[in-house]
Short mmCIF file of N, CA and C in Angstrom, two decimals:
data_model
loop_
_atom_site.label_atom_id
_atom_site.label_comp_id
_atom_site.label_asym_id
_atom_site.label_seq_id
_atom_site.Cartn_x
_atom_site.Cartn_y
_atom_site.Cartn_z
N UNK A 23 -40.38 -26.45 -0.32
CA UNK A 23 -40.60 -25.35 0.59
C UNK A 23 -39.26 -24.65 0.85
N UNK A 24 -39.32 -23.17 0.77
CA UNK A 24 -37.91 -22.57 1.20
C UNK A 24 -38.07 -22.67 2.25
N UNK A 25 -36.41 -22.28 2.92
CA UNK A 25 -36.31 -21.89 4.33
C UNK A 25 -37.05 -20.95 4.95
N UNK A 26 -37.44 -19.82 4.24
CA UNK A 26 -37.67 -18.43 4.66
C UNK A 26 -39.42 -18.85 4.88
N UNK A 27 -39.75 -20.29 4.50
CA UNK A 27 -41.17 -20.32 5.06
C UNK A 27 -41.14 -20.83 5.99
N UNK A 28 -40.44 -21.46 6.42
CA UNK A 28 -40.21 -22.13 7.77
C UNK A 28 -39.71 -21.66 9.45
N UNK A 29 -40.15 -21.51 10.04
CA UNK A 29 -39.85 -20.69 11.64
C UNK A 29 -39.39 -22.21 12.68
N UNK A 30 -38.20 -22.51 12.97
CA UNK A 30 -38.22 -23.43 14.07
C UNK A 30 -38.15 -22.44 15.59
N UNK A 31 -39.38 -22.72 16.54
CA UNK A 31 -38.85 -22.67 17.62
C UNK A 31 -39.43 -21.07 17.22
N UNK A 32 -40.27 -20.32 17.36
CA UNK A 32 -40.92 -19.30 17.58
C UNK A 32 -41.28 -18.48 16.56
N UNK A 33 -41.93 -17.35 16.87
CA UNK A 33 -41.89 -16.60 15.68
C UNK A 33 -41.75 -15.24 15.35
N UNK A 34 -40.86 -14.89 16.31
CA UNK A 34 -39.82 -13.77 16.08
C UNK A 34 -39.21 -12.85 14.56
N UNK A 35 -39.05 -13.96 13.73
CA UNK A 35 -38.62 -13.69 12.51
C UNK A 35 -39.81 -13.47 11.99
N UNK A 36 -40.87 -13.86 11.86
CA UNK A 36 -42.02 -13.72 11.07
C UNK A 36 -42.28 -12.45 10.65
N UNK A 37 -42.47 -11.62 11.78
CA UNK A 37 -42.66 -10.10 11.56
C UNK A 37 -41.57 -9.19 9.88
N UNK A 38 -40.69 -10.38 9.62
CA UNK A 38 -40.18 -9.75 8.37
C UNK A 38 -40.90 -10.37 7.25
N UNK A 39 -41.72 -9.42 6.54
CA UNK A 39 -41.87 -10.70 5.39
C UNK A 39 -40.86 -10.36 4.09
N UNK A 40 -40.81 -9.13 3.94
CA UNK A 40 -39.80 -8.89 2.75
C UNK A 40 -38.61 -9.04 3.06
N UNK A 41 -37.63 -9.05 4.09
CA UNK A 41 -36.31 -9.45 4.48
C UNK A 41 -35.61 -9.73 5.65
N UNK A 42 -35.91 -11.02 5.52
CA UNK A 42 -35.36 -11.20 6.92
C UNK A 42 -34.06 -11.09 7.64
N UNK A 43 -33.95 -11.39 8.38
CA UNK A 43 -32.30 -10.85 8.77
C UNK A 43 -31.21 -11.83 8.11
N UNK A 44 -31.23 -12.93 8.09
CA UNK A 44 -30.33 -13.80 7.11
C UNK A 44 -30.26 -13.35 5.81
N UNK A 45 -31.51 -12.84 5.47
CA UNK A 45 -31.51 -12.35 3.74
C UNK A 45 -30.46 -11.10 3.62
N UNK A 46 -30.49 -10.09 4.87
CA UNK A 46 -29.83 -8.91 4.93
C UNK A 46 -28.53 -9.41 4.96
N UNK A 47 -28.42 -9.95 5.88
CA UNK A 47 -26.98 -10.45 6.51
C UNK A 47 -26.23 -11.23 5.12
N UNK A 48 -26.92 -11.99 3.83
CA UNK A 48 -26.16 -12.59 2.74
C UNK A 48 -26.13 -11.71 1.99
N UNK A 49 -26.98 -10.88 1.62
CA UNK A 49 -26.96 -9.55 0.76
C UNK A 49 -25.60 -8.40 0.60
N UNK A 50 -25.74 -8.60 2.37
CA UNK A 50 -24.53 -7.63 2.53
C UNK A 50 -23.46 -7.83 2.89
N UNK A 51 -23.26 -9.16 2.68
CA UNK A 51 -22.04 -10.48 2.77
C UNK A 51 -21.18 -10.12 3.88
N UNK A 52 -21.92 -10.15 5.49
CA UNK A 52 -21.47 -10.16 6.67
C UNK A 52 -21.25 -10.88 7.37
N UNK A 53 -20.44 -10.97 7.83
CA UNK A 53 -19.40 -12.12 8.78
C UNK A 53 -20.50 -12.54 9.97
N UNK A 54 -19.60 -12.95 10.53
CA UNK A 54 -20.12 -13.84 11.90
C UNK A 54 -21.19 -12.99 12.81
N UNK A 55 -19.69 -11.74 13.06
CA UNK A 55 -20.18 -11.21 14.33
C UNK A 55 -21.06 -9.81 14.08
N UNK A 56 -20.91 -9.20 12.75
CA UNK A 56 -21.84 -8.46 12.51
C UNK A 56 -22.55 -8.82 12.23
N UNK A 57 -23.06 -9.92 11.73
CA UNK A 57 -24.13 -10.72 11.32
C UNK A 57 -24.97 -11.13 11.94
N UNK A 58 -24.63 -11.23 13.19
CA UNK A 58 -25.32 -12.00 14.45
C UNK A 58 -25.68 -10.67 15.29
N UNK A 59 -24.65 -9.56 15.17
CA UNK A 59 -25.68 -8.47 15.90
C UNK A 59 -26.81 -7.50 14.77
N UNK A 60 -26.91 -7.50 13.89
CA UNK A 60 -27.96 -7.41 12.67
C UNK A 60 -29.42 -8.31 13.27
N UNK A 61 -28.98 -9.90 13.40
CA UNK A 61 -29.81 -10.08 13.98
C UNK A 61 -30.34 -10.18 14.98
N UNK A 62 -29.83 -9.93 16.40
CA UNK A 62 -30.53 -9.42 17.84
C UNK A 62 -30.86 -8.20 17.62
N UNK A 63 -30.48 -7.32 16.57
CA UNK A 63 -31.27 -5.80 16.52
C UNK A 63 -32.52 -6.00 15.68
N UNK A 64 -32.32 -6.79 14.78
CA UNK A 64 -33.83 -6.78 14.27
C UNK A 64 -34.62 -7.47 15.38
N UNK A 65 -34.72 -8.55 16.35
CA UNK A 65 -35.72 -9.25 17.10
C UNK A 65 -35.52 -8.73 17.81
N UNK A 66 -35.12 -7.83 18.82
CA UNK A 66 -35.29 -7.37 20.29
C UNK A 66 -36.07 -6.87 20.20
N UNK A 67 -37.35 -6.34 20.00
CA UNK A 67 -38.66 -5.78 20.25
C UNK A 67 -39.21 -7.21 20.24
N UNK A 68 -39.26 -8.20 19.99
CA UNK A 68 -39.85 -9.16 19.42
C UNK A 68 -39.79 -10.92 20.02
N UNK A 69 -38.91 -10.86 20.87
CA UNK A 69 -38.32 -11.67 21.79
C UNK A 69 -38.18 -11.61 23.11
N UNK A 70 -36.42 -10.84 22.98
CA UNK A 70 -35.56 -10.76 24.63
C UNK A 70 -35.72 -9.23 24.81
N UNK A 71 -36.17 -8.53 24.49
CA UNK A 71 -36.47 -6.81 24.75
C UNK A 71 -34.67 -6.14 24.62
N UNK A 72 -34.25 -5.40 26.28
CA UNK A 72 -33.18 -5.01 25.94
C UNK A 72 -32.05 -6.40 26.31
N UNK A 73 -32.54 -7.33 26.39
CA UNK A 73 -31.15 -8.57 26.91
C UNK A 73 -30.31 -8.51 25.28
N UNK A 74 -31.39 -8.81 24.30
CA UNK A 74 -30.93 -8.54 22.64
C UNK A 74 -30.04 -7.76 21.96
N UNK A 75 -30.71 -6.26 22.72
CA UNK A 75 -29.82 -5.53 22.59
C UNK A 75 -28.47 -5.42 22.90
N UNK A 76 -28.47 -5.62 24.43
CA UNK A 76 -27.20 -5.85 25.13
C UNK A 76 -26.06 -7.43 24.26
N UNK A 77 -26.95 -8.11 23.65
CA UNK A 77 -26.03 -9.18 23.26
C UNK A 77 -25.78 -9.01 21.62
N UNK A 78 -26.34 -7.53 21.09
CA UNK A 78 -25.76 -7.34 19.90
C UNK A 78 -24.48 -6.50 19.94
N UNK A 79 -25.03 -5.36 21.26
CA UNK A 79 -23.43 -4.56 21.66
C UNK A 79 -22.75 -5.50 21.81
N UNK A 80 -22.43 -6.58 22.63
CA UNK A 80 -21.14 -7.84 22.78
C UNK A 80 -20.39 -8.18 21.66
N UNK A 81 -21.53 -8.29 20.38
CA UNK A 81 -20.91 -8.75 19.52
C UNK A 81 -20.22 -7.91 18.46
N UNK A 82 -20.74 -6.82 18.55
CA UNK A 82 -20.08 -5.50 17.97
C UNK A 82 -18.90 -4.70 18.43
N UNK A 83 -18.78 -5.39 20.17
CA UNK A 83 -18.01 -4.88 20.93
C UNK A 83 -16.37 -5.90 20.21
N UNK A 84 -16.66 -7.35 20.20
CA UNK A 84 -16.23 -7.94 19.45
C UNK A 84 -15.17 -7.69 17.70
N UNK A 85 -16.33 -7.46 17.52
CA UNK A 85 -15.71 -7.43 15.83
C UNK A 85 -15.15 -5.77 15.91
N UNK A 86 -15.29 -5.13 16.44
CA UNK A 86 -14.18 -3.75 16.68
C UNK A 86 -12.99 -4.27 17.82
N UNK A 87 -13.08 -5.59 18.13
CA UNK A 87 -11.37 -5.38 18.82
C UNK A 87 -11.11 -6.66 18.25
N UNK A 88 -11.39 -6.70 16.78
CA UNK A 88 -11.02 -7.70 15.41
C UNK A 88 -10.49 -6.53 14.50
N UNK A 89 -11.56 -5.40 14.16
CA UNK A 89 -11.07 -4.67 13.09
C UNK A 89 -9.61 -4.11 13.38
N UNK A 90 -9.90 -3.76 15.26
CA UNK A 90 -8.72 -3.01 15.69
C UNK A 90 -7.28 -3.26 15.71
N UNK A 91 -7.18 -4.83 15.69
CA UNK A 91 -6.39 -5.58 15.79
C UNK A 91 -5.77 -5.90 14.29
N UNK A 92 -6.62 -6.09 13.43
CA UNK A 92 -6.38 -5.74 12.26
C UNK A 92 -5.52 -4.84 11.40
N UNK A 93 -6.12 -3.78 11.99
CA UNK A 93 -5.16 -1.92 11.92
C UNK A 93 -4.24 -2.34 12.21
N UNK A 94 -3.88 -2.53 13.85
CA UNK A 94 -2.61 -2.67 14.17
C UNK A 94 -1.82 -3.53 13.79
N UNK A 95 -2.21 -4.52 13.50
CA UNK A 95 -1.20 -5.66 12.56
C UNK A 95 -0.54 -5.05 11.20
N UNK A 96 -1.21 -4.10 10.55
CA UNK A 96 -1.06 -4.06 9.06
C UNK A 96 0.13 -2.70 9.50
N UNK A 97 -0.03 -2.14 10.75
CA UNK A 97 0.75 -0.48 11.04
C UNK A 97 2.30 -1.14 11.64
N UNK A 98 2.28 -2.28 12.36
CA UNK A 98 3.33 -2.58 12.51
C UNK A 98 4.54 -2.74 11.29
N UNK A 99 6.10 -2.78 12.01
CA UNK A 99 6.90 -2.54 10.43
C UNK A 99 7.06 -3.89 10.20
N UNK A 100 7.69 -4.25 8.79
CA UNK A 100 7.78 -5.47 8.61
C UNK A 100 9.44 -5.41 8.52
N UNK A 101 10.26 -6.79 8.40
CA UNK A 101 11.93 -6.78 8.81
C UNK A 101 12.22 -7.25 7.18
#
């Protein structure tokens, strides 16, 4: 049996049958924190309504003061 037939603990995910959010999320070879808000945007109709939402902005809020930090590391001079 694959994973993708299996639901622990509700069935939120079900509503995808052609791709679920893990499938998206390896496809498009995304990290942690975009990865994790990919998936509270796909289930928030389907679960936590707008709490989902609000905890995918967190995590997006996140990985932009990663990218940002990023920038600025690479703009600083080197000795």
């Amino acid at each position: 049996m694959a994973a993708n037939d299996i639901q622990i603990a509700g069935n939120h995910y079900k509503q995808f049958k052609d791709f679920e959010p893990w499938d998206v999320i390896t496809a498009w070879d995304l990290g942690y924190l975009d990865g994790t808000a990919l998936k509270y945007i796909a289930r928030w109709r389907h679960k936590n309504g707008v709490e989902d939402l609000k905890k995918a902005v967190h995590f997006l809020q996140k990985k932009i003061e990663v990218e940002e930090r990023k920038m600025y590391d690479n703009t600083k001079p080197t000795n």
